[in-house]
mmCIF file of C-alpha atoms in Angstrom:
data_model
loop_
_atom_site.group_PDB
_atom_site.id
_atom_site.type_symbol
_atom_site.label_atom_id
_atom_site.label_comp_id
_atom_site.label_asym_id
_atom_site.label_seq_id
_atom_site.Cartn_x
_atom_site.Cartn_y
_atom_site.Cartn_z
ATOM 1 C CA MET A 1 0.206 0.301 0.050
ATOM 2 C CA ALA A 2 1.180 3.677 -1.137
ATOM 3 C CA LYS A 3 2.322 5.186 2.074
ATOM 4 C CA ILE A 4 0.185 8.546 2.602
ATOM 5 C CA SER A 5 1.590 11.883 1.592
ATOM 6 C CA VAL A 6 0.827 15.507 1.260
ATOM 7 C CA ALA A 7 1.791 17.019 -2.413
ATOM 8 C CA LEU A 8 2.439 20.928 -2.740
ATOM 9 C CA ILE A 9 1.938 22.333 -6.202
ATOM 10 C CA ILE A 10 2.965 26.199 -6.490
ATOM 11 C CA ASP A 11 2.733 28.378 -9.154
ATOM 12 C CA ILE A 12 3.686 32.227 -8.503
ATOM 13 C CA VAL A 13 0.504 34.786 -9.193
ATOM 14 C CA GLY A 14 1.845 37.202 -12.390
ATOM 15 C CA SER A 15 4.223 35.322 -13.388
ATOM 16 C CA ARG A 16 4.629 37.126 -16.786
ATOM 17 C CA GLN A 17 4.462 40.433 -15.756
ATOM 18 C CA LEU A 18 7.729 40.160 -13.526
ATOM 19 C CA SER A 19 10.835 41.767 -14.537
ATOM 20 C CA ASP A 20 12.636 39.247 -12.991
ATOM 21 C CA ARG A 21 11.617 35.983 -13.171
ATOM 22 C CA PRO A 22 14.653 33.983 -12.025
ATOM 23 C CA ALA A 23 15.544 35.945 -9.424
ATOM 24 C CA ALA A 24 11.566 35.619 -8.228
ATOM 25 C CA GLN A 25 12.408 32.106 -8.511
ATOM 26 C CA ARG A 26 14.999 32.280 -6.213
ATOM 27 C CA ALA A 27 13.753 33.391 -4.160
ATOM 28 C CA ILE A 28 10.675 31.387 -3.659
ATOM 29 C CA HIS A 29 14.469 28.644 -3.063
ATOM 30 C CA ASP A 30 14.973 30.932 -0.749
ATOM 31 C CA ALA A 31 12.073 31.079 1.474
ATOM 32 C CA PHE A 32 11.153 27.618 0.966
ATOM 33 C CA ALA A 33 15.036 26.890 2.979
ATOM 34 C CA VAL A 34 13.651 28.860 5.744
ATOM 35 C CA ALA A 35 10.827 28.001 6.068
ATOM 36 C CA ALA A 36 11.243 24.450 6.346
ATOM 37 C CA ALA A 37 14.355 24.262 8.161
ATOM 38 C CA ASP A 38 12.959 22.862 11.200
ATOM 39 C CA ALA A 39 9.918 21.085 9.442
ATOM 40 C CA GLU A 40 9.974 17.167 8.019
ATOM 41 C CA VAL A 41 10.089 17.079 4.249
ATOM 42 C CA VAL A 42 10.054 14.053 1.987
ATOM 43 C CA GLU A 43 10.701 15.640 -0.719
ATOM 44 C CA PRO A 44 12.594 19.203 -0.706
ATOM 45 C CA LEU A 45 11.205 22.299 -3.611
ATOM 46 C CA TRP A 46 12.254 21.753 -6.643
ATOM 47 C CA ALA A 47 11.226 23.861 -9.941
ATOM 48 C CA THR A 48 9.179 21.761 -12.470
ATOM 49 C CA VAL A 49 7.778 23.837 -15.972
ATOM 50 C CA GLY A 50 5.610 27.046 -16.431
ATOM 51 C CA ASP A 51 6.825 29.061 -13.260
ATOM 52 C CA GLU A 52 5.794 25.963 -11.292
ATOM 53 C CA PHE A 53 7.710 24.140 -7.956
ATOM 54 C CA GLN A 54 6.528 21.235 -6.115
ATOM 55 C CA ALA A 55 7.437 19.269 -2.735
ATOM 56 C CA VAL A 56 6.228 16.364 -0.333
ATOM 57 C CA PHE A 57 5.459 16.617 2.797
ATOM 58 C CA PRO A 58 4.282 13.601 4.537
ATOM 59 C CA ARG A 59 1.741 15.443 6.897
ATOM 60 C CA VAL A 60 -0.738 18.105 6.618
ATOM 61 C CA ARG A 61 0.421 19.971 9.898
ATOM 62 C CA ASP A 62 4.036 19.988 7.608
ATOM 63 C CA ALA A 63 2.187 21.084 4.999
ATOM 64 C CA LEU A 64 0.395 23.973 6.556
ATOM 65 C CA ARG A 65 3.339 25.598 8.645
ATOM 66 C CA VAL A 66 5.581 25.507 5.778
ATOM 67 C CA THR A 67 3.638 26.950 3.281
ATOM 68 C CA SER A 68 2.579 29.888 6.399
ATOM 69 C CA LEU A 69 6.136 31.088 6.587
ATOM 70 C CA MET A 70 6.532 31.414 3.205
ATOM 71 C CA ARG A 71 3.868 33.015 2.569
ATOM 72 C CA LEU A 72 5.060 35.628 5.616
ATOM 73 C CA VAL A 73 9.162 35.934 4.233
ATOM 74 C CA PHE A 74 8.194 36.237 0.897
ATOM 75 C CA PRO A 75 9.828 39.469 -0.704
ATOM 76 C CA ASP A 76 6.837 42.089 -1.538
ATOM 77 C CA ALA A 77 6.877 41.852 -5.121
ATOM 78 C CA ILE A 78 6.584 38.105 -4.858
ATOM 79 C CA ASP A 79 3.100 36.298 -4.942
ATOM 80 C CA CYS A 80 1.830 33.072 -5.152
ATOM 81 C CA ARG A 81 -0.844 30.332 -4.506
ATOM 82 C CA PHE A 82 -0.351 26.932 -2.993
ATOM 83 C CA GLY A 83 -2.410 24.092 -4.264
ATOM 84 C CA LEU A 84 -2.593 21.338 -1.237
ATOM 85 C CA GLY A 85 -3.140 17.424 -1.876
ATOM 86 C CA SER A 86 -3.027 14.703 0.678
ATOM 87 C CA GLY A 87 -3.157 10.607 -0.703
ATOM 88 C CA ASP A 88 -0.727 8.642 -1.666
ATOM 89 C CA VAL A 89 2.637 9.777 -3.552
ATOM 90 C CA ARG A 90 4.862 7.425 -6.008
ATOM 91 C CA ARG A 91 8.027 7.826 -7.721
ATOM 92 C CA LEU A 92 8.451 6.866 -10.648
ATOM 93 C CA ASP A 93 12.088 7.508 -11.510
ATOM 94 C CA ALA A 94 15.477 6.289 -9.913
ATOM 95 C CA GLY A 95 17.115 8.916 -12.067
ATOM 96 C CA ARG A 96 19.447 11.896 -10.591
ATOM 97 C CA GLY A 97 16.922 14.764 -12.005
ATOM 98 C CA ALA A 98 14.395 16.493 -10.889
ATOM 99 C CA PRO A 99 12.190 13.640 -9.519
ATOM 100 C CA ILE A 100 8.562 12.027 -11.121
ATOM 101 C CA TYR A 101 5.904 11.500 -9.590
ATOM 102 C CA ASP A 102 2.259 10.697 -9.582
ATOM 103 C CA GLY A 103 -0.037 9.523 -7.359
ATOM 104 C CA SER A 104 -3.527 10.716 -5.796
ATOM 105 C CA ALA A 105 -1.832 12.757 -3.249
ATOM 106 C CA TRP A 106 -0.616 14.932 -6.590
ATOM 107 C CA TYR A 107 -3.627 14.883 -8.654
ATOM 108 C CA HIS A 108 -5.686 16.766 -5.090
ATOM 109 C CA ALA A 109 -2.953 18.549 -5.004
ATOM 110 C CA ARG A 110 -3.631 20.102 -9.125
ATOM 111 C CA GLY A 111 -7.254 20.515 -8.006
ATOM 112 C CA ALA A 112 -6.593 22.419 -5.279
ATOM 113 C CA LEU A 113 -4.765 24.491 -7.339
ATOM 114 C CA ASP A 114 -7.057 25.379 -10.104
ATOM 115 C CA GLU A 115 -9.085 25.789 -7.031
ATOM 116 C CA VAL A 116 -7.660 28.408 -5.607
ATOM 117 C CA ASP A 117 -7.099 30.358 -8.409
ATOM 118 C CA GLN A 118 -11.277 29.594 -9.364
ATOM 119 C CA ARG A 119 -11.653 31.172 -5.855
ATOM 120 C CA SER A 120 -8.831 34.268 -5.598
ATOM 121 C CA ARG A 121 -11.298 36.521 -8.342
ATOM 122 C CA ASN A 122 -13.971 36.692 -5.799
ATOM 123 C CA ALA A 123 -11.756 36.248 -2.489
ATOM 124 C CA PRO A 124 -8.554 38.835 -3.543
ATOM 125 C CA GLY A 125 -6.471 37.203 -0.574
ATOM 126 C CA LEU A 126 -7.243 33.552 -0.901
ATOM 127 C CA ARG A 127 -3.955 31.887 -1.684
ATOM 128 C CA THR A 128 -4.148 28.662 -0.773
ATOM 129 C CA TRP A 129 -6.274 25.271 -0.849
ATOM 130 C CA PHE A 130 -6.483 21.661 -0.149
ATOM 131 C CA HIS A 131 -8.427 18.518 -1.663
ATOM 132 C CA SER A 132 -8.088 14.943 -0.029
ATOM 133 C CA ASP A 133 -10.122 12.051 0.048
ATOM 134 C CA ASP A 134 -11.693 12.703 3.552
ATOM 135 C CA ALA A 135 -14.580 15.388 3.662
ATOM 136 C CA THR A 136 -14.111 16.294 7.251
ATOM 137 C CA GLU A 137 -10.354 16.611 6.652
ATOM 138 C CA VAL A 138 -11.183 19.170 3.789
ATOM 139 C CA ALA A 139 -13.208 21.350 5.583
ATOM 140 C CA LEU A 140 -11.150 21.196 8.612
ATOM 141 C CA VAL A 141 -8.052 22.311 6.288
ATOM 142 C CA THR A 142 -9.723 24.936 4.454
ATOM 143 C CA SER A 143 -11.863 26.706 7.145
ATOM 144 C CA HIS A 144 -8.066 26.688 8.204
ATOM 145 C CA LEU A 145 -6.247 28.081 5.093
ATOM 146 C CA ILE A 146 -9.259 31.065 4.322
ATOM 147 C CA LEU A 147 -8.393 32.168 7.786
ATOM 148 C CA ARG A 148 -4.676 32.566 7.870
ATOM 149 C CA ASP A 149 -4.379 33.418 3.849
ATOM 150 C CA HIS A 150 -7.022 36.336 5.342
ATOM 151 C CA LEU A 151 -4.479 37.547 7.973
ATOM 152 C CA ILE A 152 -1.180 37.568 6.465
ATOM 153 C CA ASP A 153 -2.939 39.192 3.201
ATOM 154 C CA GLY A 154 -3.769 42.196 6.035
ATOM 155 C CA MET A 155 -0.357 42.311 7.627
ATOM 156 C CA SER A 156 2.304 45.102 6.313
ATOM 157 C CA GLY A 157 5.751 44.098 6.193
ATOM 158 C CA ARG A 158 6.862 44.493 10.051
ATOM 159 C CA GLU A 159 3.792 42.479 10.991
ATOM 160 C CA ARG A 160 4.805 39.357 8.681
ATOM 161 C CA ARG A 161 8.606 39.195 9.737
ATOM 162 C CA LEU A 162 7.712 39.217 13.451
ATOM 163 C CA ALA A 163 4.490 36.234 12.409
ATOM 164 C CA ALA A 164 7.235 34.432 11.098
ATOM 165 C CA GLY A 165 9.516 34.750 13.694
ATOM 166 C CA ALA A 166 7.368 34.221 16.528
ATOM 167 C CA LEU A 167 6.322 31.068 14.302
ATOM 168 C CA ARG A 168 10.055 29.603 14.160
ATOM 169 C CA GLY A 169 9.753 30.072 17.965
ATOM 170 C CA GLU A 170 12.510 33.366 18.624
ATOM 171 C CA PRO A 171 12.517 34.916 21.736
ATOM 172 C CA GLN A 172 10.513 38.539 21.517
ATOM 173 C CA GLN A 173 13.449 39.790 22.436
ATOM 174 C CA ARG A 174 15.685 39.261 19.562
ATOM 175 C CA LEU A 175 12.250 40.018 17.155
ATOM 176 C CA ALA A 176 12.745 43.033 19.185
ATOM 177 C CA GLU A 177 16.102 43.944 18.747
ATOM 178 C CA SER A 178 15.942 42.870 14.620
ATOM 179 C CA GLU A 179 13.422 45.192 14.260
ATOM 180 C CA GLY A 180 14.853 48.483 16.358
ATOM 181 C CA ILE A 181 11.489 48.219 18.734
ATOM 182 C CA THR A 182 10.558 47.296 22.298
ATOM 183 C CA GLN A 183 9.556 43.771 23.212
ATOM 184 C CA PRO A 184 6.099 45.300 24.400
ATOM 185 C CA ALA A 185 5.835 46.549 21.203
ATOM 186 C CA VAL A 186 6.935 43.166 19.451
ATOM 187 C CA SER A 187 4.347 41.496 21.779
ATOM 188 C CA GLN A 188 1.590 44.215 21.391
ATOM 189 C CA ASN A 189 2.068 44.119 17.126
ATOM 190 C CA LEU A 190 1.848 40.135 17.134
ATOM 191 C CA ARG A 191 -1.670 40.285 19.086
ATOM 192 C CA ARG A 192 -3.311 43.128 16.859
ATOM 193 C CA SER A 193 -2.088 41.875 13.494
ATOM 194 C CA GLY A 194 -3.366 38.198 14.146
ATOM 195 C CA ALA A 195 0.304 36.389 13.881
ATOM 196 C CA ALA A 196 -0.518 35.174 18.248
ATOM 197 C CA ALA A 197 -3.868 33.912 16.749
ATOM 198 C CA LEU A 198 -1.973 32.679 13.397
ATOM 199 C CA ILE A 199 0.442 30.717 15.761
ATOM 200 C CA ALA A 200 -1.990 29.366 18.346
ATOM 201 C CA ALA A 201 -3.749 27.887 15.452
ATOM 202 C CA HIS A 202 -1.001 26.249 14.580
ATOM 203 C CA ARG A 203 0.366 24.904 18.237
ATOM 204 C CA ALA A 204 -3.159 23.482 18.320
ATOM 205 C CA LEU A 205 -3.400 21.948 14.966
ATOM 206 C CA GLU A 206 0.594 20.161 16.285
ATOM 207 C CA ILE A 207 -0.915 19.084 19.895
ATOM 208 C CA GLY A 208 -3.985 17.185 17.801
ATOM 209 C CA ALA A 209 -1.516 15.599 15.295
ATOM 210 C CA ASP A 210 0.002 13.912 18.131
ATOM 211 C CA ALA A 211 -2.830 12.894 20.864
#
């Protein structure tokens, strides 16, 4: 029986309008490296055709945390859509090049990417969707994603930086020093921006998954 994993497909929003697409692609790889530094990853991010990227995670919670952090650490000029799919993942090649995969997780991830593209036309801040064979899981995960993307979409650059640092577990005093503000100001910023709620939601997912 194939192991259940979570496939991720990323595409760049407005890629044809980018003045420097190679720089944008490097920025996405850099964001993944930061976001996945402390995460469990089956297959790290690789570039495919048409300004798309793919990765594989062992669990939904890992994929959610990494995509949250990627959105938080992206440069202002970079915006991406994320399609997540849970299911079986089978590697078809044995070479040294970019991996070739098949399985239901990829069909679900592609469907999720297509759906978020459609839904974002009426919900401009929405950037992520999730598909699987489990309707209850889809309802729970997409509820999290709708609220997450809404919070991140409304954050300023400083709010995103502080949220990313706090989600990675950096002490508030260190975050304060990096921004040239006080620790109480960091705490207030995290509460006001919704970052504290976002972090609490991710911790709840981790606790629930370990229960």
